[in-house]
Amino acid sequence: MIAHLAGTITEKFLTSVIIDVHGIGYELSISAPDAEKINLGDEVKFYTYHAIRENSEELFGFSSLAAKKLFQMLISVNGVGPKAAMAILSLGSTEEVRNAIANTDAAFIAKATGVGKKSAERVIVDLRDKVGAPSHYGATETKFTLSASIGPEDEALDALIALGFPLKEASAALANVDPALPTEDRIKLALKQR
């Protein structure tokens, strides 16, 4: 299993990139928010998910461990494959998508390409209790202000997930920790709350 890739972006397409890792080019399908953040020549690290099917293999890349974990939750839902999960993650930041699921906002999830109303409702039913408490209450807008405690690229959240916390528990542990603190201090305080 390929857990992550670190290298240089040599080609960039609408929803994929080619990353050169010591002379070997890996093509990764990525979400729209990740594609917006990178440019040719950037040194990057992507967490990966290797999808193997009968007649194809594909690598999916994520700029954060939280995004990869949410992707894995999405593909666990019956009828949601890797491409649909990536389309859902392309709706906004990882936190926006997680928040939409926590708020049972099926209309937001249904905006993803290839995801219908029934699939969106299935995602909500299967995952709303697994993604943690919402950081923003009410209907999800396409872009909204993120909670002060958890940002779209929260290193403390990624660290807790790497330590084995489920996404729901990691976000709950950080909910009452001051986001202005350094990452190390936030992790220590979150671990003390467990």
PDB file of C-alpha atoms in Angstrom:
ATOM      1  CA  MET A   1       0.000   0.000   0.000  1.00  0.00           C
ATOM      2  CA  ILE A   2       1.258   3.460  -0.886  1.00  0.00           C
ATOM      3  CA  ALA A   3       0.563   5.640   2.192  1.00  0.00           C
ATOM      4  CA  HIS A   4       1.892   8.951   0.894  1.00  0.00           C
ATOM      5  CA  LEU A   5       3.985  10.533  -1.843  1.00  0.00           C
ATOM      6  CA  ALA A   6       6.335  13.501  -1.545  1.00  0.00           C
ATOM      7  CA  GLY A   7       7.836  15.101  -4.616  1.00  0.00           C
ATOM      8  CA  THR A   8       7.541  17.790  -7.265  1.00  0.00           C
ATOM      9  CA  ILE A   9       4.450  18.608  -9.327  1.00  0.00           C
ATOM     10  CA  THR A  10       5.475  18.141 -12.975  1.00  0.00           C
ATOM     11  CA  GLU A  11       2.041  18.173 -14.633  1.00  0.00           C
ATOM     12  CA  LYS A  12      -1.250  19.655 -13.476  1.00  0.00           C
ATOM     13  CA  PHE A  13      -4.699  18.968 -14.895  1.00  0.00           C
ATOM     14  CA  LEU A  14      -8.175  19.962 -13.742  1.00  0.00           C
ATOM     15  CA  THR A  15      -8.588  17.214 -11.110  1.00  0.00           C
ATOM     16  CA  SER A  16      -5.279  15.379 -11.227  1.00  0.00           C
ATOM     17  CA  VAL A  17      -1.549  15.965 -11.036  1.00  0.00           C
ATOM     18  CA  ILE A  18       1.594  14.071 -11.834  1.00  0.00           C
ATOM     19  CA  ILE A  19       4.058  14.116  -8.974  1.00  0.00           C
ATOM     20  CA  ASP A  20       7.692  13.216  -9.627  1.00  0.00           C
ATOM     21  CA  VAL A  21       9.159  11.125  -6.830  1.00  0.00           C
ATOM     22  CA  HIS A  22      12.854  10.464  -7.518  1.00  0.00           C
ATOM     23  CA  GLY A  23      12.331  10.150 -11.255  1.00  0.00           C
ATOM     24  CA  ILE A  24       9.070   8.186 -11.147  1.00  0.00           C
ATOM     25  CA  GLY A  25       5.863  10.035 -12.064  1.00  0.00           C
ATOM     26  CA  TYR A  26       2.716   9.140 -10.135  1.00  0.00           C
ATOM     27  CA  GLU A  27      -0.635  10.392 -11.376  1.00  0.00           C
ATOM     28  CA  LEU A  28      -2.963  11.328  -8.530  1.00  0.00           C
ATOM     29  CA  SER A  29      -6.628  12.245  -8.719  1.00  0.00           C
ATOM     30  CA  ILE A  30      -7.133  15.142  -6.313  1.00  0.00           C
ATOM     31  CA  SER A  31      -9.997  17.318  -5.126  1.00  0.00           C
ATOM     32  CA  ALA A  32     -10.695  20.753  -6.598  1.00  0.00           C
ATOM     33  CA  PRO A  33      -9.634  22.600  -3.408  1.00  0.00           C
ATOM     34  CA  ASP A  34      -6.270  20.764  -3.445  1.00  0.00           C
ATOM     35  CA  ALA A  35      -5.820  21.500  -7.157  1.00  0.00           C
ATOM     36  CA  GLU A  36      -6.397  25.222  -6.539  1.00  0.00           C
ATOM     37  CA  LYS A  37      -3.640  25.356  -3.918  1.00  0.00           C
ATOM     38  CA  ILE A  38      -0.782  23.880  -5.964  1.00  0.00           C
ATOM     39  CA  ASN A  39       1.273  24.976  -8.945  1.00  0.00           C
ATOM     40  CA  LEU A  40       3.746  23.355 -11.307  1.00  0.00           C
ATOM     41  CA  GLY A  41       7.125  22.912  -9.636  1.00  0.00           C
ATOM     42  CA  ASP A  42       5.737  22.909  -6.081  1.00  0.00           C
ATOM     43  CA  GLU A  43       7.246  20.464  -3.599  1.00  0.00           C
ATOM     44  CA  VAL A  44       4.254  18.648  -2.095  1.00  0.00           C
ATOM     45  CA  LYS A  45       3.229  15.721   0.072  1.00  0.00           C
ATOM     46  CA  PHE A  46      -0.023  13.867  -0.558  1.00  0.00           C
ATOM     47  CA  TYR A  47      -1.555  11.094   1.510  1.00  0.00           C
ATOM     48  CA  THR A  48      -2.806   8.470  -0.917  1.00  0.00           C
ATOM     49  CA  TYR A  49      -5.506   5.892  -1.371  1.00  0.00           C
ATOM     50  CA  HIS A  50      -4.838   3.151  -3.940  1.00  0.00           C
ATOM     51  CA  ALA A  51      -8.095   1.994  -5.545  1.00  0.00           C
ATOM     52  CA  ILE A  52      -7.831  -1.340  -7.346  1.00  0.00           C
ATOM     53  CA  ARG A  53     -10.668  -2.526  -9.554  1.00  0.00           C
ATOM     54  CA  GLU A  54     -11.061  -5.401 -11.975  1.00  0.00           C
ATOM     55  CA  ASN A  55      -9.798  -3.432 -14.942  1.00  0.00           C
ATOM     56  CA  SER A  56      -8.094  -0.364 -13.459  1.00  0.00           C
ATOM     57  CA  GLU A  57      -5.914   1.016 -10.708  1.00  0.00           C
ATOM     58  CA  GLU A  58      -6.036   4.608  -9.546  1.00  0.00           C
ATOM     59  CA  LEU A  59      -4.255   6.699  -6.919  1.00  0.00           C
ATOM     60  CA  PHE A  60      -6.206   9.357  -5.054  1.00  0.00           C
ATOM     61  CA  GLY A  61      -4.258  12.105  -3.275  1.00  0.00           C
ATOM     62  CA  PHE A  62      -5.128  14.239  -0.244  1.00  0.00           C
ATOM     63  CA  SER A  63      -3.262  17.206   1.220  1.00  0.00           C
ATOM     64  CA  SER A  64      -4.292  16.231   4.759  1.00  0.00           C
ATOM     65  CA  LEU A  65      -4.798  13.020   6.679  1.00  0.00           C
ATOM     66  CA  ALA A  66      -8.255  14.259   7.741  1.00  0.00           C
ATOM     67  CA  ALA A  67      -9.286  14.494   4.070  1.00  0.00           C
ATOM     68  CA  LYS A  68      -8.081  10.938   3.437  1.00  0.00           C
ATOM     69  CA  LYS A  69     -10.002   9.614   6.452  1.00  0.00           C
ATOM     70  CA  LEU A  70     -13.169  11.406   5.314  1.00  0.00           C
ATOM     71  CA  PHE A  71     -12.672   9.943   1.814  1.00  0.00           C
ATOM     72  CA  GLN A  72     -12.400   6.451   3.321  1.00  0.00           C
ATOM     73  CA  MET A  73     -15.614   7.039   5.277  1.00  0.00           C
ATOM     74  CA  LEU A  74     -17.370   8.213   2.105  1.00  0.00           C
ATOM     75  CA  ILE A  75     -16.379   5.146   0.071  1.00  0.00           C
ATOM     76  CA  SER A  76     -17.639   2.912   2.889  1.00  0.00           C
ATOM     77  CA  VAL A  77     -21.155   4.120   2.066  1.00  0.00           C
ATOM     78  CA  ASN A  78     -23.015   1.712  -0.217  1.00  0.00           C
ATOM     79  CA  GLY A  79     -23.172   3.170  -3.739  1.00  0.00           C
ATOM     80  CA  VAL A  80     -20.413   5.764  -3.244  1.00  0.00           C
ATOM     81  CA  GLY A  81     -17.274   4.911  -5.159  1.00  0.00           C
ATOM     82  CA  PRO A  82     -13.916   6.698  -5.178  1.00  0.00           C
ATOM     83  CA  LYS A  83     -14.880   9.130  -7.959  1.00  0.00           C
ATOM     84  CA  ALA A  84     -18.126  10.128  -6.226  1.00  0.00           C
ATOM     85  CA  ALA A  85     -16.279  10.517  -2.915  1.00  0.00           C
ATOM     86  CA  MET A  86     -13.708  12.760  -4.604  1.00  0.00           C
ATOM     87  CA  ALA A  87     -16.545  14.796  -6.158  1.00  0.00           C
ATOM     88  CA  ILE A  88     -18.034  15.272  -2.684  1.00  0.00           C
ATOM     89  CA  LEU A  89     -14.643  16.383  -1.317  1.00  0.00           C
ATOM     90  CA  SER A  90     -14.398  18.840  -4.221  1.00  0.00           C
ATOM     91  CA  LEU A  91     -17.435  20.744  -2.913  1.00  0.00           C
ATOM     92  CA  GLY A  92     -15.265  22.619  -0.410  1.00  0.00           C
ATOM     93  CA  SER A  93     -12.678  22.166   2.285  1.00  0.00           C
ATOM     94  CA  THR A  94     -12.590  18.948   4.301  1.00  0.00           C
ATOM     95  CA  GLU A  95     -14.138  20.803   7.223  1.00  0.00           C
ATOM     96  CA  GLU A  96     -16.968  22.174   5.066  1.00  0.00           C
ATOM     97  CA  VAL A  97     -17.842  18.684   3.813  1.00  0.00           C
ATOM     98  CA  ARG A  98     -17.559  17.164   7.291  1.00  0.00           C
ATOM     99  CA  ASN A  99     -19.736  19.940   8.666  1.00  0.00           C
ATOM    100  CA  ALA A 100     -22.368  19.432   5.944  1.00  0.00           C
ATOM    101  CA  ILE A 101     -22.601  15.744   6.865  1.00  0.00           C
ATOM    102  CA  ALA A 102     -22.775  16.547  10.590  1.00  0.00           C
ATOM    103  CA  ASN A 103     -25.550  19.098   9.899  1.00  0.00           C
ATOM    104  CA  THR A 104     -27.453  16.533   7.768  1.00  0.00           C
ATOM    105  CA  ASP A 105     -27.268  18.874   4.770  1.00  0.00           C
ATOM    106  CA  ALA A 106     -28.067  16.399   1.982  1.00  0.00           C
ATOM    107  CA  ALA A 107     -28.711  19.250  -0.488  1.00  0.00           C
ATOM    108  CA  PHE A 108     -25.068  20.345  -0.177  1.00  0.00           C
ATOM    109  CA  ILE A 109     -23.764  16.780  -0.711  1.00  0.00           C
ATOM    110  CA  ALA A 110     -26.119  16.271  -3.681  1.00  0.00           C
ATOM    111  CA  LYS A 111     -24.362  19.159  -5.501  1.00  0.00           C
ATOM    112  CA  ALA A 112     -21.406  16.864  -6.173  1.00  0.00           C
ATOM    113  CA  THR A 113     -21.066  15.619  -9.735  1.00  0.00           C
ATOM    114  CA  GLY A 114     -22.511  12.113 -10.064  1.00  0.00           C
ATOM    115  CA  VAL A 115     -24.125  12.134  -6.622  1.00  0.00           C
ATOM    116  CA  GLY A 116     -27.911  12.103  -6.598  1.00  0.00           C
ATOM    117  CA  LYS A 117     -30.368  12.950  -3.862  1.00  0.00           C
ATOM    118  CA  LYS A 118     -30.676   9.343  -2.667  1.00  0.00           C
ATOM    119  CA  SER A 119     -26.906   8.833  -2.511  1.00  0.00           C
ATOM    120  CA  ALA A 120     -26.511  12.120  -0.624  1.00  0.00           C
ATOM    121  CA  GLU A 121     -29.152  11.041   1.894  1.00  0.00           C
ATOM    122  CA  ARG A 122     -27.422   7.663   2.303  1.00  0.00           C
ATOM    123  CA  VAL A 123     -24.123   9.474   3.011  1.00  0.00           C
ATOM    124  CA  ILE A 124     -25.841  11.568   5.687  1.00  0.00           C
ATOM    125  CA  VAL A 125     -27.562   8.592   7.337  1.00  0.00           C
ATOM    126  CA  ASP A 126     -24.430   6.413   7.342  1.00  0.00           C
ATOM    127  CA  LEU A 127     -21.885   9.048   8.393  1.00  0.00           C
ATOM    128  CA  ARG A 128     -23.526  11.806  10.445  1.00  0.00           C
ATOM    129  CA  ASP A 129     -22.755  10.024  13.729  1.00  0.00           C
ATOM    130  CA  LYS A 130     -19.193   9.189  12.627  1.00  0.00           C
ATOM    131  CA  VAL A 131     -17.882  12.607  11.561  1.00  0.00           C
ATOM    132  CA  GLY A 132     -18.176  14.494  14.838  1.00  0.00           C
ATOM    133  CA  ALA A 133     -20.192  17.491  15.973  1.00  0.00           C
ATOM    134  CA  PRO A 134     -20.865  20.299  13.498  1.00  0.00           C
ATOM    135  CA  SER A 135     -18.632  23.349  13.798  1.00  0.00           C
ATOM    136  CA  HIS A 136     -21.269  25.554  12.139  1.00  0.00           C
ATOM    137  CA  TYR A 137     -24.989  25.077  12.731  1.00  0.00           C
ATOM    138  CA  GLY A 138     -27.720  25.474  10.153  1.00  0.00           C
ATOM    139  CA  ALA A 139     -27.765  24.907   6.410  1.00  0.00           C
ATOM    140  CA  THR A 140     -24.348  24.698   4.838  1.00  0.00           C
ATOM    141  CA  GLU A 141     -23.511  27.316   2.266  1.00  0.00           C
ATOM    142  CA  THR A 142     -21.034  26.607  -0.509  1.00  0.00           C
ATOM    143  CA  LYS A 143     -18.485  28.717   1.352  1.00  0.00           C
ATOM    144  CA  PHE A 144     -18.873  29.617   5.024  1.00  0.00           C
ATOM    145  CA  THR A 145     -16.675  30.782   7.838  1.00  0.00           C
ATOM    146  CA  LEU A 146     -14.941  27.841   9.465  1.00  0.00           C
ATOM    147  CA  SER A 147     -15.059  27.261  13.159  1.00  0.00           C
ATOM    148  CA  ALA A 148     -12.273  29.001  14.987  1.00  0.00           C
ATOM    149  CA  SER A 149     -11.221  25.705  16.533  1.00  0.00           C
ATOM    150  CA  ILE A 150     -10.781  23.562  13.435  1.00  0.00           C
ATOM    151  CA  GLY A 151      -9.470  24.892  10.143  1.00  0.00           C
ATOM    152  CA  PRO A 152      -9.380  23.282   6.716  1.00  0.00           C
ATOM    153  CA  GLU A 153      -5.765  22.199   7.191  1.00  0.00           C
ATOM    154  CA  ASP A 154      -5.542  21.635  10.917  1.00  0.00           C
ATOM    155  CA  GLU A 155      -2.212  20.008  11.739  1.00  0.00           C
ATOM    156  CA  ALA A 156      -3.406  19.125  15.243  1.00  0.00           C
ATOM    157  CA  LEU A 157      -6.394  17.278  13.783  1.00  0.00           C
ATOM    158  CA  ASP A 158      -4.126  15.402  11.369  1.00  0.00           C
ATOM    159  CA  ALA A 159      -1.775  14.504  14.226  1.00  0.00           C
ATOM    160  CA  LEU A 160      -4.595  13.102  16.384  1.00  0.00           C
ATOM    161  CA  ILE A 161      -5.863  11.040  13.449  1.00  0.00           C
ATOM    162  CA  ALA A 162      -2.318   9.750  12.880  1.00  0.00           C
ATOM    163  CA  LEU A 163      -2.268   8.738  16.560  1.00  0.00           C
ATOM    164  CA  GLY A 164      -5.312   6.551  15.948  1.00  0.00           C
ATOM    165  CA  PHE A 165      -8.210   8.820  16.910  1.00  0.00           C
ATOM    166  CA  PRO A 166     -11.304   8.432  14.741  1.00  0.00           C
ATOM    167  CA  LEU A 167     -12.221  11.689  12.950  1.00  0.00           C
ATOM    168  CA  LYS A 168     -15.215  12.234  15.254  1.00  0.00           C
ATOM    169  CA  GLU A 169     -13.173  11.880  18.465  1.00  0.00           C
ATOM    170  CA  ALA A 170     -10.281  13.975  17.123  1.00  0.00           C
ATOM    171  CA  SER A 171     -12.561  16.876  16.195  1.00  0.00           C
ATOM    172  CA  ALA A 172     -14.388  16.617  19.536  1.00  0.00           C
ATOM    173  CA  ALA A 173     -11.098  16.637  21.467  1.00  0.00           C
ATOM    174  CA  LEU A 174     -10.000  19.829  19.698  1.00  0.00           C
ATOM    175  CA  ALA A 175     -13.354  21.589  20.013  1.00  0.00           C
ATOM    176  CA  ASN A 176     -12.533  23.095  23.429  1.00  0.00           C
ATOM    177  CA  VAL A 177      -8.865  23.817  22.765  1.00  0.00           C
ATOM    178  CA  ASP A 178      -7.756  27.376  21.930  1.00  0.00           C
ATOM    179  CA  PRO A 179      -6.908  27.439  18.190  1.00  0.00           C
ATOM    180  CA  ALA A 180      -4.381  30.233  18.744  1.00  0.00           C
ATOM    181  CA  LEU A 181      -2.072  27.882  20.653  1.00  0.00           C
ATOM    182  CA  PRO A 182       0.846  26.219  18.855  1.00  0.00           C
ATOM    183  CA  THR A 183       0.038  22.845  17.285  1.00  0.00           C
ATOM    184  CA  GLU A 184       2.044  20.867  19.883  1.00  0.00           C
ATOM    185  CA  ASP A 185       0.175  22.495  22.779  1.00  0.00           C
ATOM    186  CA  ARG A 186      -3.195  21.883  21.119  1.00  0.00           C
ATOM    187  CA  ILE A 187      -2.337  18.190  20.693  1.00  0.00           C
ATOM    188  CA  LYS A 188      -1.227  17.862  24.332  1.00  0.00           C
ATOM    189  CA  LEU A 189      -4.403  19.533  25.632  1.00  0.00           C
ATOM    190  CA  ALA A 190      -6.591  17.384  23.375  1.00  0.00           C
ATOM    191  CA  LEU A 191      -4.858  14.214  24.605  1.00  0.00           C
ATOM    192  CA  LYS A 192      -5.428  15.264  28.239  1.00  0.00           C
ATOM    193  CA  GLN A 193      -9.167  15.544  27.564  1.00  0.00           C
ATOM    194  CA  ARG A 194      -9.378  11.943  26.402  1.00  0.00           C
TER     195      ARG A 194
END
